[in-house]
Short mmCIF file of C-alpha atoms and ligand atoms in Angstrom, two decimals:
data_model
loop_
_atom_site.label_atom_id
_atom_site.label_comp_id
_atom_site.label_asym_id
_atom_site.label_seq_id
_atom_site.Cartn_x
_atom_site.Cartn_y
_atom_site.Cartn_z
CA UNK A 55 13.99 -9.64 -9.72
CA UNK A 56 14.70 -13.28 -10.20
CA UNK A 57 12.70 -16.05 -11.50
CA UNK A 58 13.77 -18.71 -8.84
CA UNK A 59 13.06 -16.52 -5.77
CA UNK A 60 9.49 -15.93 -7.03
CA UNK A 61 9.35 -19.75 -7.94
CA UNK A 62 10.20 -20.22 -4.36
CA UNK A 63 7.81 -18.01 -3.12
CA UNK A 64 4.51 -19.43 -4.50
CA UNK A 65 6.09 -22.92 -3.48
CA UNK A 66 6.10 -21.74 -0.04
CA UNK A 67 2.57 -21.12 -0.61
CA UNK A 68 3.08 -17.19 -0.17
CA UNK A 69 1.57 -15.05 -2.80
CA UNK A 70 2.70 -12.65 -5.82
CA UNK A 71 2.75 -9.42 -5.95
CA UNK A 72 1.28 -7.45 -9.51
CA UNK A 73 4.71 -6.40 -10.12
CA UNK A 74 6.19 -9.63 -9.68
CA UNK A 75 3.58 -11.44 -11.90
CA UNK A 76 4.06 -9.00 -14.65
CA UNK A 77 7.52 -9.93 -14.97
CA UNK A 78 7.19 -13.07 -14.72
CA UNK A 79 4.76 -12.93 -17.40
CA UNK A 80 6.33 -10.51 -19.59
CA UNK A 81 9.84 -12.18 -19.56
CA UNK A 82 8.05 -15.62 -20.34
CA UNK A 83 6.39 -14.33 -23.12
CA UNK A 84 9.58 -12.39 -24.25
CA UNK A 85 11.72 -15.86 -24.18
CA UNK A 86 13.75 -13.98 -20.70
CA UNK A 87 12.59 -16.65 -18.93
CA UNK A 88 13.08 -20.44 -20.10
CA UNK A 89 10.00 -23.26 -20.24
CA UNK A 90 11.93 -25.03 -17.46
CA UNK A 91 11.40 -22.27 -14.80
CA UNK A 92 8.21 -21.74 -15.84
CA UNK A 93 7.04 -25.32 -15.75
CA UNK A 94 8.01 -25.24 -12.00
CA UNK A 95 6.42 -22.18 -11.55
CA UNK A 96 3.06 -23.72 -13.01
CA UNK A 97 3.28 -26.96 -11.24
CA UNK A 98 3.60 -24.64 -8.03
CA UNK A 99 0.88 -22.66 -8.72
CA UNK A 100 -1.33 -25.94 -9.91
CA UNK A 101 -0.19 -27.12 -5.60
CA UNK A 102 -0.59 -23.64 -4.09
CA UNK A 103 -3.34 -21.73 -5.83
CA UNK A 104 -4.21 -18.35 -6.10
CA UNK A 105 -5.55 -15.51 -4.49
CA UNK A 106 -8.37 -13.48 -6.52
CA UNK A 107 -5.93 -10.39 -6.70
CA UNK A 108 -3.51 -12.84 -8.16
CA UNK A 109 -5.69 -14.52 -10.85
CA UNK A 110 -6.86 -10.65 -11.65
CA UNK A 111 -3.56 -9.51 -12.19
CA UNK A 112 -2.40 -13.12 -14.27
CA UNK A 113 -5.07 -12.72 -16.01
CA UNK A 114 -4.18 -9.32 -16.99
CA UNK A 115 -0.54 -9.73 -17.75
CA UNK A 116 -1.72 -12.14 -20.24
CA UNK A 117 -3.95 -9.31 -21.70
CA UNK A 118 -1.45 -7.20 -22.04
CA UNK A 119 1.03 -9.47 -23.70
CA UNK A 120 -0.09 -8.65 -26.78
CA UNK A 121 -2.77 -7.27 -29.12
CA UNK A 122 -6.05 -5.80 -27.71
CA UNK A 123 -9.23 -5.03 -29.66
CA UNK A 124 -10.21 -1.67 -29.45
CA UNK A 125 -14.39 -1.35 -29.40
CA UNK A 126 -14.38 1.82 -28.28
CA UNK A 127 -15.86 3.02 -31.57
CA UNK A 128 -18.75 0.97 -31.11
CA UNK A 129 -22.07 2.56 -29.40
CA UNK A 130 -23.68 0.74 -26.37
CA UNK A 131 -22.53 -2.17 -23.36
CA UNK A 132 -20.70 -4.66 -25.79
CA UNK A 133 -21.82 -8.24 -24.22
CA UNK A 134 -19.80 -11.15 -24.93
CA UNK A 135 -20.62 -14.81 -25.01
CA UNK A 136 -18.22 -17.69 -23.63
CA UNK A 137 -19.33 -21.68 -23.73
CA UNK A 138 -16.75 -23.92 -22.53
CA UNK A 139 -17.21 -26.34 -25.03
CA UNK A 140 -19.55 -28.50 -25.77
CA UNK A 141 -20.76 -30.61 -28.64
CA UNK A 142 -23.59 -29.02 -31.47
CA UNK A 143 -23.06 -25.87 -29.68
CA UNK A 144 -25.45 -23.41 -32.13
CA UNK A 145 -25.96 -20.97 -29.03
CA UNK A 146 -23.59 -18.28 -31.15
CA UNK A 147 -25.70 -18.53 -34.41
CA UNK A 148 -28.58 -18.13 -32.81
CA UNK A 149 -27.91 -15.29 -29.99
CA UNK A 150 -25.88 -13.45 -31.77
CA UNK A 151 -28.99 -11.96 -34.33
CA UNK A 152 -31.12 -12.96 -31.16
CA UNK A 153 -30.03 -10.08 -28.59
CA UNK A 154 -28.87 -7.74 -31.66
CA UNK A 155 -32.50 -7.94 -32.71
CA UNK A 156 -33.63 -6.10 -29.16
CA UNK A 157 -30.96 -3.57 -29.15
CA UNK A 158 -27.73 -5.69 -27.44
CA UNK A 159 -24.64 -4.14 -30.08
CA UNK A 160 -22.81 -8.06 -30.94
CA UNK A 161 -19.17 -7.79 -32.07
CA UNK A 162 -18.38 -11.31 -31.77
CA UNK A 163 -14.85 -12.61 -32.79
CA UNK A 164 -15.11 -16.22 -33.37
CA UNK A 165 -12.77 -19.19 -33.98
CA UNK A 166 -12.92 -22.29 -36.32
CA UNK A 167 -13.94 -25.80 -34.74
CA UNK A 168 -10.82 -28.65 -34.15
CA UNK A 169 -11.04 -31.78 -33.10
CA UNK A 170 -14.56 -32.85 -32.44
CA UNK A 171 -15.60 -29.61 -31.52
CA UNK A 172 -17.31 -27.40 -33.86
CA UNK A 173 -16.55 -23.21 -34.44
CA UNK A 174 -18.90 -20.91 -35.76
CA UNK A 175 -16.77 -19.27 -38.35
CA UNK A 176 -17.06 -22.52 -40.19
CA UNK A 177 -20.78 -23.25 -39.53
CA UNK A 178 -21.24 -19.48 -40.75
CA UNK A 179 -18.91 -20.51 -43.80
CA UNK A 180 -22.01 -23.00 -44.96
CA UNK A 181 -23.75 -20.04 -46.18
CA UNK A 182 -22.65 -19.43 -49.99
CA UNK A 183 -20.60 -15.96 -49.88
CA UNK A 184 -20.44 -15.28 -46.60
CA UNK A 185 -17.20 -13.41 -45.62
CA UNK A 186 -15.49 -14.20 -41.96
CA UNK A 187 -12.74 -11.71 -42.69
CA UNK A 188 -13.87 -7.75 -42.27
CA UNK A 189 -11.39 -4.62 -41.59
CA UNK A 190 -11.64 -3.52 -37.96
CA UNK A 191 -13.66 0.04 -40.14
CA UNK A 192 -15.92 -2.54 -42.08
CA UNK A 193 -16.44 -4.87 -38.46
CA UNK A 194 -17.30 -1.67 -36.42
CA UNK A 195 -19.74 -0.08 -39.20
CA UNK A 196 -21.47 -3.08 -39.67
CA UNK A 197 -22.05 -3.62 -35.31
CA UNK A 198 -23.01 0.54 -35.42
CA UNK A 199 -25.55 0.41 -38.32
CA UNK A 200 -27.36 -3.12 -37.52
CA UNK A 201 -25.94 -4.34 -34.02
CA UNK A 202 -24.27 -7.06 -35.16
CA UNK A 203 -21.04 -8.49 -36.82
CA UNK A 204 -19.03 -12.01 -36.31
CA UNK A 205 -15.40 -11.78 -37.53
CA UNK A 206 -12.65 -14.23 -37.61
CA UNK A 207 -10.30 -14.31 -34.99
CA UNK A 208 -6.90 -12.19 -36.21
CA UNK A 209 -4.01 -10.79 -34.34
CA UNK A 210 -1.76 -11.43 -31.97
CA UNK A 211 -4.20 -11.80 -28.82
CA UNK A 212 -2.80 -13.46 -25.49
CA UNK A 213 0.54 -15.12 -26.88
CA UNK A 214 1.51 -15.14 -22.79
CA UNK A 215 -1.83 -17.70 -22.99
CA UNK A 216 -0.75 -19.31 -26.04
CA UNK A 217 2.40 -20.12 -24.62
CA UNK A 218 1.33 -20.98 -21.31
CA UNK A 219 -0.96 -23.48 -22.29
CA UNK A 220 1.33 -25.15 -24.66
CA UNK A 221 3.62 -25.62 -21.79
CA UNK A 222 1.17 -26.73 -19.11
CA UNK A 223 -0.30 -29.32 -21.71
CA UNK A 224 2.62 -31.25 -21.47
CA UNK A 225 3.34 -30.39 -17.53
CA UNK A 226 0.11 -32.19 -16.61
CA UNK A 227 -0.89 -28.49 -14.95
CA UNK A 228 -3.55 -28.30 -17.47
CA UNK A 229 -6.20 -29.10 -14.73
CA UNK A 230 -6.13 -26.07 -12.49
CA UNK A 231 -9.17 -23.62 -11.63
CA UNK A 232 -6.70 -20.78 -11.49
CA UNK A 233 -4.81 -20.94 -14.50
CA UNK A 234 -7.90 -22.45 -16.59
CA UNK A 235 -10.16 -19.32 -15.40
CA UNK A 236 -7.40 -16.93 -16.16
CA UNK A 237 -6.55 -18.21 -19.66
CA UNK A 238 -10.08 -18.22 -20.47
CA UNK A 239 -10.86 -14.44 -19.17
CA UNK A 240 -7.47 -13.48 -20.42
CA UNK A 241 -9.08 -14.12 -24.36
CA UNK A 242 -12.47 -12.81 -23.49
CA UNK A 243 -10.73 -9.18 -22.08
CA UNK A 244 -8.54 -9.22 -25.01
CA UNK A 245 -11.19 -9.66 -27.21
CA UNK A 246 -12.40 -6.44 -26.08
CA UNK A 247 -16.03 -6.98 -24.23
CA UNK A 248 -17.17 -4.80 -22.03
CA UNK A 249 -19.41 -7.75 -20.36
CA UNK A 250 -19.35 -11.42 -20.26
CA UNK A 251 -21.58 -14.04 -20.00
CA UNK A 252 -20.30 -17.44 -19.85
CA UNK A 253 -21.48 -20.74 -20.37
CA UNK A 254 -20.00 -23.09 -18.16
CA UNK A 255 -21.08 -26.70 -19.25
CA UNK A 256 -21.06 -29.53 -16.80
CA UNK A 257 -21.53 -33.18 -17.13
CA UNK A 258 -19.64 -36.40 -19.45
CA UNK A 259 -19.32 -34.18 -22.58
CA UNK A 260 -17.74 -31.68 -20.50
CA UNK A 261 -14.39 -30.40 -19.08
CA UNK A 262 -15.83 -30.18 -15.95
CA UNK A 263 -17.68 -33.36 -15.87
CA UNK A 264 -18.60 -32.77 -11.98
CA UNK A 265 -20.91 -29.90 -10.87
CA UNK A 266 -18.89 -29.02 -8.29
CA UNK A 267 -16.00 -28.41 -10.08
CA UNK A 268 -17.82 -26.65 -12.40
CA UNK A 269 -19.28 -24.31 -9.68
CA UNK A 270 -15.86 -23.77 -8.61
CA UNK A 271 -14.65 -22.65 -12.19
CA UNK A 272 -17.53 -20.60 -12.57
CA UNK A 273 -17.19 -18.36 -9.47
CA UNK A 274 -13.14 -18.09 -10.43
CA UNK A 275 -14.03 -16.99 -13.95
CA UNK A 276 -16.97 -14.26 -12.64
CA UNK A 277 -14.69 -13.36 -10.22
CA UNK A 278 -12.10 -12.51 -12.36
CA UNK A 279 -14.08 -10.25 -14.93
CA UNK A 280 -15.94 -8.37 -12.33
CA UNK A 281 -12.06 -7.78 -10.27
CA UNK A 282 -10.79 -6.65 -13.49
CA UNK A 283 -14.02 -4.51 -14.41
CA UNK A 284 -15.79 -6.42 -16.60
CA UNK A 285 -19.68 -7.57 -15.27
CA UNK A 286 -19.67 -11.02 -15.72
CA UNK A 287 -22.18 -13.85 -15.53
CA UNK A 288 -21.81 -17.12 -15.36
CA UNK A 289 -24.68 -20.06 -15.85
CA UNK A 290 -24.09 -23.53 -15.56
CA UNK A 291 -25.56 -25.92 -17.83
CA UNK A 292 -25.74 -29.50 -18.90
CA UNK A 293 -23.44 -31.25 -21.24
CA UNK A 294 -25.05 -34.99 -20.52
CA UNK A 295 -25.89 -35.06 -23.79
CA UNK A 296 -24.76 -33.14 -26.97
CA UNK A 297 -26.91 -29.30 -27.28
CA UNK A 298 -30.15 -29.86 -29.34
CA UNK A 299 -30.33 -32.58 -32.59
CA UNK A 300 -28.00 -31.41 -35.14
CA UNK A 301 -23.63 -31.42 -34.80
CA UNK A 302 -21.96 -30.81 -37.67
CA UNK A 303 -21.87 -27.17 -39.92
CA UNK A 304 -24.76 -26.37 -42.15
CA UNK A 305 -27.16 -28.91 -40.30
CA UNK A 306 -26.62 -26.63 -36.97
CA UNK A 307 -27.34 -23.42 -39.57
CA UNK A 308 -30.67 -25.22 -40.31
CA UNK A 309 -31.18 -25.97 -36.70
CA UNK A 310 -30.46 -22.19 -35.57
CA UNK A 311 -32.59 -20.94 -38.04
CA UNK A 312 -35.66 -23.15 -37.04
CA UNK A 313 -34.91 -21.97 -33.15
CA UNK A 314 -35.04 -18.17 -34.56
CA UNK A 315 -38.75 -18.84 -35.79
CA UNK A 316 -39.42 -20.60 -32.39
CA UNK A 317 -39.49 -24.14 -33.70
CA UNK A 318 -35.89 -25.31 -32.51
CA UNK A 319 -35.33 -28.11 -30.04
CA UNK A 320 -36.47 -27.36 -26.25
CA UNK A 321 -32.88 -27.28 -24.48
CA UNK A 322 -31.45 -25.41 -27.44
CA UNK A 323 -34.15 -23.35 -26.99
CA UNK A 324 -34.59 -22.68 -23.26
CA UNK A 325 -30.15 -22.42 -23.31
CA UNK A 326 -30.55 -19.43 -25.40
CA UNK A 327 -33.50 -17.53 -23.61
CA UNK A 328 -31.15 -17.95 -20.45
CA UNK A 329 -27.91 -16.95 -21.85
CA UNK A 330 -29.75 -14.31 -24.06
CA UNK A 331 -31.66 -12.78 -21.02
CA UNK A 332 -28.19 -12.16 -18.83
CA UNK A 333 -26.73 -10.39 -22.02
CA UNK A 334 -29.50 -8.36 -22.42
CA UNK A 335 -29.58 -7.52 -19.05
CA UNK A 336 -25.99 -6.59 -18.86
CA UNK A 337 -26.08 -4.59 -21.44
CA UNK A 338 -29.03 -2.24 -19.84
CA UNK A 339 -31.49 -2.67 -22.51
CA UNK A 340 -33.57 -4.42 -20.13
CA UNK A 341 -34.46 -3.44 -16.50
CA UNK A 342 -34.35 -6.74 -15.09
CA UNK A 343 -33.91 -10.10 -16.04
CA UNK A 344 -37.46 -11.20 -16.87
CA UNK A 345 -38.07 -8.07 -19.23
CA UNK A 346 -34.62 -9.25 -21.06
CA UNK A 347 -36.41 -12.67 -21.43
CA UNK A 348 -40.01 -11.51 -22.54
CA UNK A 349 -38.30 -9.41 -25.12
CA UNK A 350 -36.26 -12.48 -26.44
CA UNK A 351 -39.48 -14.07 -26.71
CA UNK A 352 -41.21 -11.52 -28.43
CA UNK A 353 -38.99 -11.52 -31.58
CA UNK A 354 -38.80 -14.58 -31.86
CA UNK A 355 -42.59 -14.76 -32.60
CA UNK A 356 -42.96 -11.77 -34.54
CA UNK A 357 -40.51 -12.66 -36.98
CA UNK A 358 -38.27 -10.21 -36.42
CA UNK A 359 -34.87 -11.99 -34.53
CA UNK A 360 -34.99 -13.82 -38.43
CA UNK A 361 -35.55 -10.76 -39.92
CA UNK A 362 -31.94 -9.75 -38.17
CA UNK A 363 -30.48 -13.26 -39.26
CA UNK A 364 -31.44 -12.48 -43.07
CA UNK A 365 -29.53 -9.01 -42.40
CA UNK A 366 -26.86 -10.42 -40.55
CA UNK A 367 -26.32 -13.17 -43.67
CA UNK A 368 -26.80 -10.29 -46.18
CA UNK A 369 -24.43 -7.65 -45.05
CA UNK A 370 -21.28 -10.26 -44.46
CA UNK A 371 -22.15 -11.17 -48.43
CA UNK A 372 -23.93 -14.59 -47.89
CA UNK A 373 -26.89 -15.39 -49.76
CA UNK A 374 -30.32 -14.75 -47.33
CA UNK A 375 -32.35 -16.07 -49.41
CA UNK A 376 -30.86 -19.66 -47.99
CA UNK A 377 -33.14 -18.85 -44.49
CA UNK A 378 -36.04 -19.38 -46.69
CA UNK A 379 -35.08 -22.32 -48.64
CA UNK A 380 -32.39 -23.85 -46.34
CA UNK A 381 -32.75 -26.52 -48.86
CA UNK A 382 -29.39 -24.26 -50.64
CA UNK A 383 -27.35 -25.28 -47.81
CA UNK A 384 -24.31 -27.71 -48.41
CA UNK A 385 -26.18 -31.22 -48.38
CA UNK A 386 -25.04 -34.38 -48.67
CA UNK A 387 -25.03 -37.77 -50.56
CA UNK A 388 -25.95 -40.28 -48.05
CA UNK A 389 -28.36 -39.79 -45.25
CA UNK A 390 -28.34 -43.70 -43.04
CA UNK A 391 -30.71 -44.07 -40.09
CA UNK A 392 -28.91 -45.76 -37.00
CA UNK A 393 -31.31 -48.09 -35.41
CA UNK A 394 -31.63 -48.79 -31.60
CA UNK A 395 -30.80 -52.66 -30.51
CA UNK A 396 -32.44 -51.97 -27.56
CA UNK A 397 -36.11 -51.22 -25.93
CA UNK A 398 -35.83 -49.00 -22.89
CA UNK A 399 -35.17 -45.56 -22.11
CA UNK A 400 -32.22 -43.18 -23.04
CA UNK A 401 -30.18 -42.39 -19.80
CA UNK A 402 -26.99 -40.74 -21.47
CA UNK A 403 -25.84 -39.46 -24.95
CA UNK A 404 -21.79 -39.25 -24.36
CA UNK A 405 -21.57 -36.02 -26.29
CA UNK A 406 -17.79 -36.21 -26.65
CA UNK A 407 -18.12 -40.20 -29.01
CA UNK A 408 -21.27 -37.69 -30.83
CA UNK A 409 -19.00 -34.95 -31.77
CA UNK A 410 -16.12 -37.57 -32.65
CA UNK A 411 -18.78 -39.46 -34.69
CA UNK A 412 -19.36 -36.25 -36.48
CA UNK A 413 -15.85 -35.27 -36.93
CA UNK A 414 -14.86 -38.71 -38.74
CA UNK A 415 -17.49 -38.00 -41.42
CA UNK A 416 -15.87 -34.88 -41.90
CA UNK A 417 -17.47 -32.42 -40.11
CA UNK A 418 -14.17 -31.52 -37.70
CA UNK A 419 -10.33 -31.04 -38.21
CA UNK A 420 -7.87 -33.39 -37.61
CA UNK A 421 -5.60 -30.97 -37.77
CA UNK A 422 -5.39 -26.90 -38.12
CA UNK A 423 -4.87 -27.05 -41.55
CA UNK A 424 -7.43 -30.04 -42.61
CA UNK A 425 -10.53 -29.16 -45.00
CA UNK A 426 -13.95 -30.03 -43.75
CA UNK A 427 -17.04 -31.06 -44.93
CA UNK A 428 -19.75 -28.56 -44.18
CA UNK A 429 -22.44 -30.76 -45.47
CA UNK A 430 -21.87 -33.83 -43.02
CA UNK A 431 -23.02 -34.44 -39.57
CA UNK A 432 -25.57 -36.21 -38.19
CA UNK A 433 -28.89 -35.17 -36.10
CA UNK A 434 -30.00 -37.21 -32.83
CA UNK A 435 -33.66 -38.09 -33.09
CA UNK A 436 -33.51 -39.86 -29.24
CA UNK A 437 -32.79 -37.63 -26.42
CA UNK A 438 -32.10 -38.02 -22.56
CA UNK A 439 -35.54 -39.68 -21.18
CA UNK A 440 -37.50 -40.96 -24.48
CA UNK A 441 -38.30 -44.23 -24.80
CA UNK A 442 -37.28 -46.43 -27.84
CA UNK A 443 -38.13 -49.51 -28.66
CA UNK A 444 -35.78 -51.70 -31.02
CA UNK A 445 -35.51 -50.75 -34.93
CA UNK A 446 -36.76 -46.83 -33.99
CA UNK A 447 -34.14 -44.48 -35.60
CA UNK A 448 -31.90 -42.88 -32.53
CA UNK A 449 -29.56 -40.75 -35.17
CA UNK A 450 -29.89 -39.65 -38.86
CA UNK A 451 -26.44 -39.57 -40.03
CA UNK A 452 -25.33 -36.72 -43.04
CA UNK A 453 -23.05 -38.38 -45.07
CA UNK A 454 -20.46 -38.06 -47.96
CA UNK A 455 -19.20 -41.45 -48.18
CA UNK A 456 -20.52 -44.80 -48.54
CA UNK A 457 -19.24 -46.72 -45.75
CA UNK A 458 -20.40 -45.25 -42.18
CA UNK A 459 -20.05 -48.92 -40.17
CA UNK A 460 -17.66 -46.90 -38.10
CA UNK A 461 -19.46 -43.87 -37.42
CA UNK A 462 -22.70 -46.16 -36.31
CA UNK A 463 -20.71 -48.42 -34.35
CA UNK A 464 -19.45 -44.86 -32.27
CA UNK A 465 -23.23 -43.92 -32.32
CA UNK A 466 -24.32 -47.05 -30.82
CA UNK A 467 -21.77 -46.96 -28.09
CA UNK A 468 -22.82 -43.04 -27.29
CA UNK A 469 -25.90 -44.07 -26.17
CA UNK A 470 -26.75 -45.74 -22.81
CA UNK A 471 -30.48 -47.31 -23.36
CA UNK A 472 -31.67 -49.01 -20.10
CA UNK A 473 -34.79 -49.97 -18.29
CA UNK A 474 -35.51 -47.93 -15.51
CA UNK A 475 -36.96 -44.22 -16.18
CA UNK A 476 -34.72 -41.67 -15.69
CA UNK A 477 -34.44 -38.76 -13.38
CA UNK A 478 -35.27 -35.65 -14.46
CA UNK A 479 -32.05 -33.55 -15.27
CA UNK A 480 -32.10 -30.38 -15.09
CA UNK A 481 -30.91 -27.83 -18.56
CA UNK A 482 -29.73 -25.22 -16.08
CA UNK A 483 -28.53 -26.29 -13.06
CA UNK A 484 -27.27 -22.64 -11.47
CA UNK A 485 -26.45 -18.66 -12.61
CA UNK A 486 -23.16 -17.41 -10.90
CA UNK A 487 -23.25 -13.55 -10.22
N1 LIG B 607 -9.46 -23.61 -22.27
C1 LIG B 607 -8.64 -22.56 -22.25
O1 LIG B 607 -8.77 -21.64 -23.05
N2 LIG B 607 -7.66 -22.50 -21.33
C2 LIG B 607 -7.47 -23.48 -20.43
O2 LIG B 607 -6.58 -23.36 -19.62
C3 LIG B 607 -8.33 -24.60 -20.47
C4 LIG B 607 -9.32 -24.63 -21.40
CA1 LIG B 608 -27.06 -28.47 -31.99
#
């Protein structure tokens, strides 16, 4: 088999065959087959497209390219959890004990936050003691005995999807529903689920900032896991604005725990009674989607989805007695109210200027290998559709350092403040079986 004849082939428009995509992929991956063939090849796949057998068996080349996580040891319908990015994101903190606490066995592998976007093993890293690195024995004990564990990622998972995405971030074929659907299932198979629910966000804070293409990425992605036998789900949510008040590490601890008591902000909220209910119900400990939900709700108010957070904190070596007295968290020095110029009504919160906002205090990387400052962030006290009126607070921003003109200056500009009311926009705008 030759490279250029299959590079010919899908820029004919015909498709690939399994066999031929596997060695395509394999030899890429391998270094057989140089970045200039395969930049062709992606830039004729970004014209041509792919069938759904094709994306299946892509996506499972990738899979196979390298190392797999084996769950097998682990009792029950493992349910994963996918967002595709999004600013103050807490949905992991807070489902993770959330489902665990009704039955739903959570072996989450998570990654750390770069850029403006945050990751959960740092926001779980705010909690003094708590360990993000466990032995795949210690990892699967810990998800037998109390349904839930979240480990750093470690291995070599997907390099085929490392190295493909390298490659097409500098080939301008970034920006294709086939190959971004297939390098995102390709991690979530890897990773070992059994099920998958993802979280497709749509809107200016978003990768998909259109609906439609957001619909379109959704049905690719659910198509994908259910062709290559995983049940997936996909629900489509709004990223108008950044996810609930708080962006930045221990401030979105606080924030999940008040949502575990039932006292977190409404979308946050309402985001993780949807996306809870679909894992729930995919992993059969509920007979239908409104059971899942009234369950969710359930422990929430009797205390007992904490309960499971205190556990969760305890057994991974952090310090539970910090849900009680969050007060222990990292905190910091400074904490400056930005101030609205403006009377009207909020129309837009660009999440992406929030998140970089956040990240210049210190809250994100600059790069892989920067430190951050888990104490910093800030916490929105305007949302999409509340009035203000000129000198009311529309941020509280968590600083370190004395000078945050910059940061408030970003704020400011985040915000669109005008005079009409604003439609209502919808949390949830569609669930993709
Ligand atoms: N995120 C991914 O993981 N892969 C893509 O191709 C795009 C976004
Ligand atoms: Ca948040």
């Amino acid at each position: 088999m030759r490279m250029v004849d299959l590079i010919a082939k899908k820029r004919d428009g015909k498709s690939l065959t399994k066999n031929e995509i596997d060695f395509m992929i394999d030899g890429y991956t391998n270094d057989q087959i140089p970045d200039y063939q395969m930049s062709a090849m992606a830039m004729a796949l970004y014209f041509q497209g792919m069938t759904t057998e094709e994306r299946v068996n892509l996506t499972m080349a990738m899979v196979e390219s390298g190392d797999q996580v084996d769950l097998s040891d682990i009792e029950g319908i493992k349910v994963d959890k996918h967002s595709t990015g999004g600013v103050g994101d807490t949905t992991t903190l807070i489902l993770a004990p959330l489902v665990a606490s009704v039955g739903v066995p959570v072996a989450k592998m998570s990654g750390r936050g770069l850029g403006h976007t945050g990751g959960t093993i740092d926001k779980l890293e705010s909690i003094e003691g708590f360990q993000v690195e466990l032995t795949s024995e210690q990892f699967n004990k810990l998800v037998n005995e109390q349904k839930v564990a979240v480990v750093g990622q470690s291995g070599n998972l997907t390099p085929a999807d490392k190295k493909l995405y390298s490659l097409r971030d500098v080939t301008a074929t970034v920006n294709s529903i086939p190959l971004i659907a297939s390098s995102i299932m390709s991690k979530k198979i890897a990773s070992g689920a059994d099920a998958i629910v993802l979280d497709v966000k749509t809107g200016s804070g978003a990768f998909m900032k259109e609906l439609e293409d957001a619909k379109e990425l959704a049905r690719a992605m659910v198509d994908i896991g259910n062709g290559a036998g995983r049940e997936t789900i996909a629900v489509i949510s709004d990223m108008n604005q950044p996810l609930g008040f708080a962006v930045g590490n221990a401030l979105e601890v606080k924030e999940a725990i008040d949502t575990l008591q039932g006292k977190g902000p409404k979308d946050l909220h309402e985001l993780c009674l949807t996306l809870g209910s679909q894992m729930v119900y995919l992993a059969k400990q509920a007979a239908s989607i409104e059971e899942a939900r009234q369950k969710l709700e359930e422990v929430i108010a009797s205390g007992k989805a904490l309960e499971k957070f205190k556990e969760f904190v305890e057994s991974q070596g952090g310090d539970p007695s910090m849900v009680d007295q969050p007060s222990q968290l990292p905190q910091a020095k400074y904490v400056v109210d930005v101030k609205a110029k403006e009377t009207g009504v909020v129309h837009e919160i660009i999440a992406d200027e929030i998140g970089i906002a956040a990240s210049m205090l210190g809250a994100g990387r600059m790069t892989k290998e920067s430190e951050i400052d888990l104490a910093v962030g800030v916490v929105l006290q305007k949302k999409i559709g509340d009035n203000v009126t000129e000198g009311d607070t529309l941020v509280k921003v968590y600083s370190n350092q004395e000078d945050n003109n910059e940061v408030e200056q970003k704020i400011i500009e985040a915000y669109s403040i005008e005079q009409e009311e604003v439609n209502n926009q919808p949390l949830i705008y569609e669930i993709i079986h």
